[in-house]
């Protein structure tokens, strides 16, 4: 099993990356995480798995 975390600073870009991964057979693992780093820069993350 492979495990990967997709990250981006823009929700739309992350959504695009998730859609590409799903089309290649990856599956979502949990939900999207939203966090900040540095001076309140927001970033989004989604874990995915491939069996």
Coordinates of C-alpha atoms in Angstrom, one line a residue:
X1 CA 0.0 0.0 0.0
X2 CA 1.3 3.5 -0.9
X3 CA 0.4 6.6 1.2
X4 CA 0.8 10.2 0.2
X5 CA -0.2 13.6 1.4
X6 CA -1.1 16.2 -1.1
X7 CA -0.5 19.8 -0.1
X8 CA -1.2 23.2 -1.6
X9 CA -1.8 26.8 -0.6
X10 CA -4.9 27.1 -2.8
X11 CA -8.0 24.9 -2.3
X12 CA -8.7 24.9 -6.1
X13 CA -5.2 23.6 -6.9
X14 CA -5.5 20.9 -4.2
X15 CA -8.9 19.8 -5.6
X16 CA -7.3 19.5 -9.1
X17 CA -4.4 17.4 -7.7
X18 CA -6.9 15.2 -5.8
X19 CA -9.0 14.6 -8.9
X20 CA -5.9 13.6 -10.9
X21 CA -4.9 11.1 -8.1
X22 CA -8.4 9.6 -8.0
X23 CA -8.4 9.1 -11.7
X24 CA -5.2 7.1 -11.3
X25 CA -6.7 4.7 -8.7
X26 CA -5.8 6.5 -5.5
X27 CA -8.4 6.7 -2.7
X28 CA -9.1 9.4 -0.1
X29 CA -8.0 8.8 3.5
X30 CA -9.8 11.0 5.9
X31 CA -10.8 14.6 5.1
X32 CA -9.0 17.8 4.0
X33 CA -6.9 19.4 6.7
X34 CA -6.6 23.2 6.8
X35 CA -3.7 24.8 8.8
X36 CA -1.5 27.8 8.9
X37 CA 2.2 28.2 8.9
X38 CA 4.5 31.2 9.3
X39 CA 2.6 34.5 9.2
X40 CA -0.8 32.9 9.0
X41 CA -0.3 31.5 5.5
X42 CA -3.1 29.0 5.0
X43 CA -2.4 25.6 3.4
X44 CA -4.6 22.6 2.7
X45 CA -3.7 18.9 2.9
X46 CA -5.3 15.6 1.9
X47 CA -4.0 12.1 2.6
X48 CA -4.5 9.5 -0.1
X49 CA -3.7 5.8 -0.4
X50 CA -3.2 3.4 -3.2
X51 CA -3.5 -0.4 -2.6

